[in-house]
Amino acid sequence: MNLKVRLSVMNFLEFAVWGAYLTCMGNYLGSAGLGAEISWFYAIQGIVSIFMPTLMGIVADKYVRPERLLGICHLIAGLAMLGCWYMGLSAGFGNELPSKGAFIAMYTLSVAFYMPTLALSNTTAFTILKNNGLDTVKDFPPIRVFGTIGFIATMWFVNCAVWDGSSFFFTLSESTYKFQYTYMQFFVSGALSLLLFLYCYTLPACHLEKKPAASLVETLGLDAFKLFKEKRMALFFIFSAMLGMSLQVTNGFAGPFITSFKGSADAAIADSFAANNATLLTSISQVSEALCILMIPFFLKRFGIKVVMLISMFAWVFRFGFFGVGNPAMPGVIFFILSCIVYGVAFDFFNVSGAMFVDKECDPSVKASAQGLFMLMTNGLGATIGTLAAGQIVNHFCQWNEQGYLLGDWRSCWFIFAGFALAVGIAFAILFHPEKKKG
């Protein structure tokens, strides 16, 4: 099989695992008695990203080949996610989880080993491409786009798939048994993780770079933190964390927000296609993401990392702002669609370009550690702080009702998020200068 095709399959499965539950988990948590804790479930992803990607990056740099470690992490993550599915299944459809602590612990174990794979998959792809004489800036984006396609595929699957206890089918019509509302989303994620575990053992070997360690810091792989000694890299990582505060906000709350319109007194809004297919609607975000990835090489070469990240930051302003002014019925749904379209720019021009910038700027001996550090600042510190803050804001303005809808003053929430993204963008434009200054 062609090398690029093999890496594309890896990326497809990598993000299909995440897409099965990331944008719709909040709907299930509401019915499972954990609705008020949605922000914590997304914050857990950030908390484990503070240390797990860095630790796994150290292991991949020094001890275990990246593609093998990628598979091992998916094995553990997949088994734990299947544990979450089994707990939901045992509790029964529509019932609260009897052991919420055990469910949270199993979920935490799963994401603790999944989050490092985002960096490990990048390291694996970059290494294999370079080992075969290919250009990462030119050849990686078309490969990475299949990750987004995988994310979309499982979003569509869980949006339409229904298991009512006796039959399995697909529908766009309303059904409380859709996977997007039930524990079955965790089954899909876990099964795909196990499949990727097996697939990783078919990938070309990413041989470790043998380099004598001159100090304990190098031995432990912590030399990536030396990047903070350089002002431009320190500012890059700091602003990455600040922008990372926006990453999980819509993943955690866009689904419950759009679904909440089903509780509207206006029948045209409550019965709208968008309100009853929130996961399918938000998948437009990933379609946009897939297209925007292909634009990255042009924008990076033409404008550089600063302009690309500025575009991302101001795209987040529109991402949140459009949600604030829209609704699921015409013409308000147009703003939802625009929000989803602009998400591709907001996410890709930061996440993918940032990973490529880190890979370009770092010494080969610390590339995996540096990718882990980038993950720590974005999906770790940034996403944790941002998600918990967003949860406090949403819980202040909105409350769950008896029908399982999160109702309240959503507009104020989205405008607060948009204001924060605007402030970060302005500060970045003033302070960050990516080119090394001479003299």
Tab-separated table of N, CA and C in Angstrom, residues 252-327:
chain	number	residue	atom	x	y	z
A	252	GLY	N	-17.886	21.075	23.841
A	252	GLY	CA	-18.643	20.717	25.031
A	252	GLY	C	-20.061	21.228	25.039
A	253	PHE	N	-20.291	22.414	24.461
A	253	PHE	CA	-21.590	23.055	24.653
A	253	PHE	C	-22.392	23.324	23.385
A	254	ALA	N	-21.812	23.165	22.196
A	254	ALA	CA	-22.579	23.401	20.975
A	254	ALA	C	-23.730	22.407	20.858
A	255	GLY	N	-23.469	21.126	21.182
A	255	GLY	CA	-24.519	20.111	21.104
A	255	GLY	C	-25.690	20.391	22.040
A	256	PRO	N	-25.438	20.534	23.342
A	256	PRO	CA	-26.536	20.874	24.263
A	256	PRO	C	-27.206	22.200	23.904
A	257	PHE	N	-26.448	23.174	23.393
A	257	PHE	CA	-27.009	24.471	23.005
A	257	PHE	C	-28.017	24.311	21.871
A	258	ILE	N	-27.602	23.651	20.792
A	258	ILE	CA	-28.503	23.492	19.646
A	258	ILE	C	-29.679	22.588	20.005
A	259	THR	N	-29.413	21.511	20.741
A	259	THR	CA	-30.484	20.602	21.147
A	259	THR	C	-31.477	21.286	22.085
A	260	SER	N	-31.023	22.276	22.843
A	260	SER	CA	-31.907	22.953	23.793
A	260	SER	C	-33.084	23.636	23.108
A	261	PHE	N	-32.951	23.951	21.818
A	261	PHE	CA	-34.042	24.594	21.102
A	261	PHE	C	-35.240	23.652	20.931
A	262	LYS	N	-35.041	22.361	21.179
A	262	LYS	CA	-36.169	21.433	21.161
A	262	LYS	C	-37.150	21.743	22.289
A	263	GLY	N	-36.683	22.484	23.290
A	263	GLY	CA	-37.550	22.887	24.386
A	263	GLY	C	-38.238	24.223	24.152
A	264	SER	N	-38.072	24.780	22.940
A	264	SER	CA	-38.675	26.075	22.625
A	264	SER	C	-40.195	25.966	22.509
A	265	ALA	N	-40.883	27.041	22.895
A	265	ALA	CA	-42.348	27.091	22.761
A	265	ALA	C	-42.759	27.296	21.310
A	266	ASP	N	-41.824	27.750	20.472
A	266	ASP	CA	-42.079	27.956	19.048
A	266	ASP	C	-41.893	26.623	18.323
A	267	ALA	N	-42.980	26.077	17.780
A	267	ALA	CA	-42.934	24.759	17.140
A	267	ALA	C	-41.977	24.740	15.951
A	268	ALA	N	-41.885	25.859	15.224
A	268	ALA	CA	-40.991	25.901	14.058
A	268	ALA	C	-39.544	25.713	14.470
A	269	ILE	N	-39.198	26.190	15.650
A	269	ILE	CA	-37.831	26.035	16.166
A	269	ILE	C	-37.644	24.668	16.806
A	270	ALA	N	-38.608	24.264	17.638
A	270	ALA	CA	-38.498	22.987	18.356
A	270	ALA	C	-38.453	21.799	17.411
A	271	ASP	N	-39.197	21.875	16.301
A	271	ASP	CA	-39.266	20.746	15.363
A	271	ASP	C	-38.320	20.894	14.185
A	272	SER	N	-37.453	21.877	14.224
A	272	SER	CA	-36.546	22.115	13.100
A	272	SER	C	-35.550	20.979	12.932
A	273	PHE	N	-35.065	20.810	11.703
A	273	PHE	CA	-34.082	19.773	11.401
A	273	PHE	C	-32.828	19.966	12.239
A	274	ALA	N	-32.374	21.205	12.363
A	274	ALA	CA	-31.135	21.488	13.089
A	274	ALA	C	-31.238	21.103	14.554
A	275	ALA	N	-32.341	21.455	15.208
A	275	ALA	CA	-32.498	21.161	16.636
A	275	ALA	C	-32.508	19.667	16.904
A	276	ASN	N	-32.955	18.873	15.938
A	276	ASN	CA	-33.049	17.425	16.120
A	276	ASN	C	-31.870	16.663	15.543
A	277	ASN	N	-30.944	17.387	14.935
A	277	ASN	CA	-29.744	16.739	14.367
A	277	ASN	C	-28.518	17.600	14.659
A	278	ALA	N	-28.318	17.906	15.951
A	278	ALA	CA	-27.238	18.807	16.347
A	278	ALA	C	-25.872	18.284	15.920
A	279	THR	N	-25.647	16.982	16.067
A	279	THR	CA	-24.340	16.414	15.721
A	279	THR	C	-24.078	16.520	14.228
A	280	LEU	N	-25.117	16.266	13.426
A	280	LEU	CA	-24.968	16.382	11.976
A	280	LEU	C	-24.694	17.822	11.573
A	281	LEU	N	-25.405	18.777	12.184
A	281	LEU	CA	-25.190	20.182	11.865
A	281	LEU	C	-23.768	20.611	12.219
A	282	THR	N	-23.319	20.265	13.412
A	282	THR	CA	-21.975	20.691	13.823
A	282	THR	C	-20.883	19.998	13.029
A	283	SER	N	-21.213	18.905	12.333
A	283	SER	CA	-20.202	18.241	11.509
A	283	SER	C	-19.785	19.107	10.330
A	284	ILE	N	-20.584	20.131	10.005
A	284	ILE	CA	-20.165	21.078	8.976
A	284	ILE	C	-18.837	21.716	9.382
A	285	SER	N	-18.644	21.860	10.692
A	285	SER	CA	-17.384	22.406	11.199
A	285	SER	C	-16.206	21.565	10.745
A	286	GLN	N	-16.378	20.240	10.802
A	286	GLN	CA	-15.285	19.347	10.418
A	286	GLN	C	-15.111	19.278	8.900
A	287	VAL	N	-16.227	19.428	8.152
A	287	VAL	CA	-16.100	19.498	6.693
A	287	VAL	C	-15.260	20.718	6.318
A	288	SER	N	-15.570	21.843	6.962
A	288	SER	CA	-14.786	23.059	6.741
A	288	SER	C	-13.335	22.848	7.140
A	289	GLU	N	-13.136	22.145	8.256
A	289	GLU	CA	-11.780	21.862	8.733
A	289	GLU	C	-10.994	21.077	7.683
A	290	ALA	N	-11.654	20.080	7.081
A	290	ALA	CA	-10.982	19.253	6.079
A	290	ALA	C	-10.520	20.090	4.893
A	291	LEU	N	-11.340	21.032	4.485
A	291	LEU	CA	-10.987	21.880	3.352
A	291	LEU	C	-9.896	22.877	3.723
A	292	CYS	N	-9.976	23.408	4.932
A	292	CYS	CA	-9.022	24.433	5.349
A	292	CYS	C	-7.617	23.877	5.548
A	293	ILE	N	-7.513	22.605	5.910
A	293	ILE	CA	-6.194	21.995	6.066
A	293	ILE	C	-5.389	22.114	4.768
A	294	LEU	N	-6.079	21.956	3.650
A	294	LEU	CA	-5.394	22.002	2.365
A	294	LEU	C	-4.903	23.399	2.013
A	295	MET	N	-5.421	24.419	2.714
A	295	MET	CA	-5.006	25.798	2.461
A	295	MET	C	-3.763	26.182	3.259
A	296	ILE	N	-3.407	25.374	4.260
A	296	ILE	CA	-2.342	25.742	5.184
A	296	ILE	C	-0.983	25.939	4.504
A	297	PRO	N	-0.527	25.016	3.622
A	297	PRO	CA	0.799	25.239	3.000
A	297	PRO	C	0.898	26.590	2.297
A	298	PHE	N	-0.159	26.978	1.574
A	298	PHE	CA	-0.147	28.261	0.866
A	298	PHE	C	-0.042	29.429	1.840
A	299	PHE	N	-0.891	29.414	2.878
A	299	PHE	CA	-0.910	30.533	3.822
A	299	PHE	C	0.380	30.617	4.638
A	300	LEU	N	0.933	29.471	5.035
A	300	LEU	CA	2.174	29.491	5.801
A	300	LEU	C	3.328	30.046	4.981
A	301	LYS	N	3.436	29.612	3.745
A	301	LYS	CA	4.542	30.067	2.906
A	301	LYS	C	4.358	31.521	2.488
A	302	ARG	N	3.110	31.933	2.290
A	302	ARG	CA	2.842	33.288	1.816
A	302	ARG	C	2.866	34.316	2.948
A	303	PHE	N	2.319	33.970	4.113
A	303	PHE	CA	2.136	34.951	5.176
A	303	PHE	C	2.913	34.661	6.464
A	304	GLY	N	3.314	33.413	6.701
A	304	GLY	CA	4.051	33.078	7.919
A	304	GLY	C	3.144	32.735	9.088
A	305	ILE	N	3.747	32.213	10.151
A	305	ILE	CA	2.997	31.677	11.278
A	305	ILE	C	2.199	32.752	12.011
A	306	LYS	N	2.726	33.976	12.112
A	306	LYS	CA	2.014	35.006	12.873
A	306	LYS	C	0.678	35.350	12.230
A	307	VAL	N	0.671	35.602	10.946
A	307	VAL	CA	-0.569	35.961	10.260
A	307	VAL	C	-1.550	34.800	10.280
A	308	VAL	N	-1.034	33.588	10.087
A	308	VAL	CA	-1.904	32.407	10.093
A	308	VAL	C	-2.591	32.253	11.445
A	309	MET	N	-1.844	32.431	12.530
A	309	MET	CA	-2.450	32.302	13.856
A	309	MET	C	-3.378	33.472	14.172
A	310	LEU	N	-3.088	34.652	13.663
A	310	LEU	CA	-3.994	35.784	13.840
A	310	LEU	C	-5.330	35.520	13.144
A	311	ILE	N	-5.265	34.961	11.946
A	311	ILE	CA	-6.489	34.603	11.230
A	311	ILE	C	-7.305	33.633	12.080
A	312	SER	N	-6.617	32.652	12.692
A	312	SER	CA	-7.292	31.685	13.551
A	312	SER	C	-7.976	32.375	14.728
A	313	MET	N	-7.262	33.276	15.377
A	313	MET	CA	-7.802	33.931	16.571
A	313	MET	C	-9.054	34.748	16.272
A	314	PHE	N	-9.042	35.482	15.171
A	314	PHE	CA	-10.216	36.281	14.836
A	314	PHE	C	-11.343	35.410	14.280
A	315	ALA	N	-10.985	34.245	13.738
A	315	ALA	CA	-12.026	33.305	13.312
A	315	ALA	C	-12.804	32.782	14.525
A	316	TRP	N	-12.112	32.622	15.669
A	316	TRP	CA	-12.814	32.195	16.887
A	316	TRP	C	-13.836	33.244	17.324
A	317	VAL	N	-13.537	34.514	17.100
A	317	VAL	CA	-14.494	35.570	17.442
A	317	VAL	C	-15.802	35.356	16.682
A	318	PHE	N	-15.687	35.066	15.386
A	318	PHE	CA	-16.872	34.842	14.569
A	318	PHE	C	-17.534	33.503	14.897
A	319	ARG	N	-16.723	32.507	15.233
A	319	ARG	CA	-17.273	31.197	15.608
A	319	ARG	C	-18.272	31.354	16.758
A	320	PHE	N	-17.861	32.042	17.806
A	320	PHE	CA	-18.728	32.240	18.965
A	320	PHE	C	-19.839	33.250	18.678
A	321	GLY	N	-19.492	34.332	17.981
A	321	GLY	CA	-20.466	35.386	17.731
A	321	GLY	C	-21.648	34.921	16.900
A	322	PHE	N	-21.393	34.107	15.875
A	322	PHE	CA	-22.483	33.603	15.034
A	322	PHE	C	-23.435	32.710	15.828
A	323	PHE	N	-22.897	31.912	16.761
A	323	PHE	CA	-23.771	31.121	17.616
A	323	PHE	C	-24.672	32.038	18.457
A	324	GLY	N	-24.114	33.168	18.868
A	324	GLY	CA	-24.860	34.082	19.723
A	324	GLY	C	-26.055	34.728	19.056
A	325	VAL	N	-26.010	34.898	17.735
A	325	VAL	CA	-27.097	35.592	17.041
A	325	VAL	C	-28.012	34.649	16.270
A	326	GLY	N	-27.707	33.351	16.225
A	326	GLY	CA	-28.492	32.423	15.416
A	326	GLY	C	-29.541	31.637	16.176
A	327	ASN	N	-30.316	30.850	15.437
A	327	ASN	CA	-31.263	29.874	15.985
A	327	ASN	C	-31.509	28.809	14.921
